[in-house]
Amino acid sequence: MTTWTDQTADRPISLTAPSGIDRAAHHRLDEAWLAAAWSHPTTRCFVVSGGQVLIDETPDGRTELVMTPSFEAPLTEAHRYFLGNDEEGVSYFALQKDALPGRIDQSARPAGLREAGLLLSPRDAGLMVHAVGLENWQRTHRFCSRCGERTVIAAAGHIRRCQACGAEHYPRTDPAVIMAVTDEEDRILLGRQVHWPEGRFSTLAGFVEPGESIEQSVRREVFEEAGVHVGPVEYVASQPWPFPSSLMLGFMARATSTDITVDGDEIHEARWFSREDLRTAFETGEVLPPYGISIAARLIEMWYGKPLPTRSVI
């Protein structure tokens, strides 16, 4: 019999579906090629600011990034990032600005990834997650970590160079593990972080430490946060998560103990849920489902056996 897990095992997680965009990294250092691409009439660009872009609904009900030809783009200095080409040869750029541009027709609206990632096509979502990740890194890494001097942008937004000491700095991505932990009764362990609203539960997660394998990180994080020992660990999938600069590595893990002792620093509460427990908690509002865009939702869904309820993006 086919289960929901069987049906969803290969279903793309949000922000990971094939986008059809070739990042064409070999062009990033070719200033002549980049200039020609920018001036080409088919080139399209969009503005990113503070992790947001403009999105708009089409007459047929789709949601799209608001993009313009490059010759209609707002002026910018060096903050122009080459994102790649599509199969038809169209080049895409993101422009980092202090504010999103206004729209004469007033139909477009600003949106962050938590909303737009669920609405946009794989192409647009892929372009957005690339642009947001670059923008955040660019805003927070303007000075050289070796000598303290200001750095300059290179490689179409993918390198910052220090002209004082010659150091090159690259976009940072922090590996983090996120895991659906189950016990011998096939209950799932969910926790609530200290700063989350009442009722919001999700899978446990944490950053990989230096000199640590990802399997070791899963076991350490679960024990540190909930006091539960973990045995077998199975990799499921990954998801870029630029909030601000993580790569989430998703796992299913089997607990070898069930007594819970929360750390009180990161996790305020943790509980074991059977499927019936979780269904009832969703129906009564005692538990809020995780954001649909997150890999946490997929991990819980794979165990739960059917789609989770949806909730509004905050």
PDB file of C-alpha atoms in Angstrom, residues 28 78 80-82 134 137-138 153-160 171:
ATOM      1  CA  ARG A  28      31.256  36.176 -12.637  1.00  0.00           C
ATOM      2  CA  ALA A  78      28.247  48.212  -7.219  1.00  0.00           C
ATOM      3  CA  ARG A  80      24.298  44.482  -8.785  1.00  0.00           C
ATOM      4  CA  TYR A  81      24.433  40.713  -8.480  1.00  0.00           C
ATOM      5  CA  PHE A  82      24.428  38.269 -11.377  1.00  0.00           C
ATOM      6  CA  LEU A 134      23.726  37.525  -1.144  1.00  0.00           C
ATOM      7  CA  TRP A 137      25.932  38.619   3.425  1.00  0.00           C
ATOM      8  CA  GLN A 138      26.821  41.838   1.636  1.00  0.00           C
ATOM      9  CA  ILE A 153      32.446  43.779  -4.203  1.00  0.00           C
ATOM     10  CA  ALA A 154      33.765  41.420  -6.880  1.00  0.00           C
ATOM     11  CA  ALA A 155      32.619  38.407  -8.928  1.00  0.00           C
ATOM     12  CA  ALA A 156      29.200  39.929  -9.592  1.00  0.00           C
ATOM     13  CA  GLY A 157      28.367  39.978  -5.877  1.00  0.00           C
ATOM     14  CA  HIS A 158      29.850  36.617  -4.862  1.00  0.00           C
ATOM     15  CA  ILE A 159      33.213  37.798  -3.446  1.00  0.00           C
ATOM     16  CA  ARG A 160      34.343  40.713  -1.291  1.00  0.00           C
ATOM     17  CA  PRO A 171      29.357  34.209   1.218  1.00  0.00           C
TER      18      PRO A 171
END
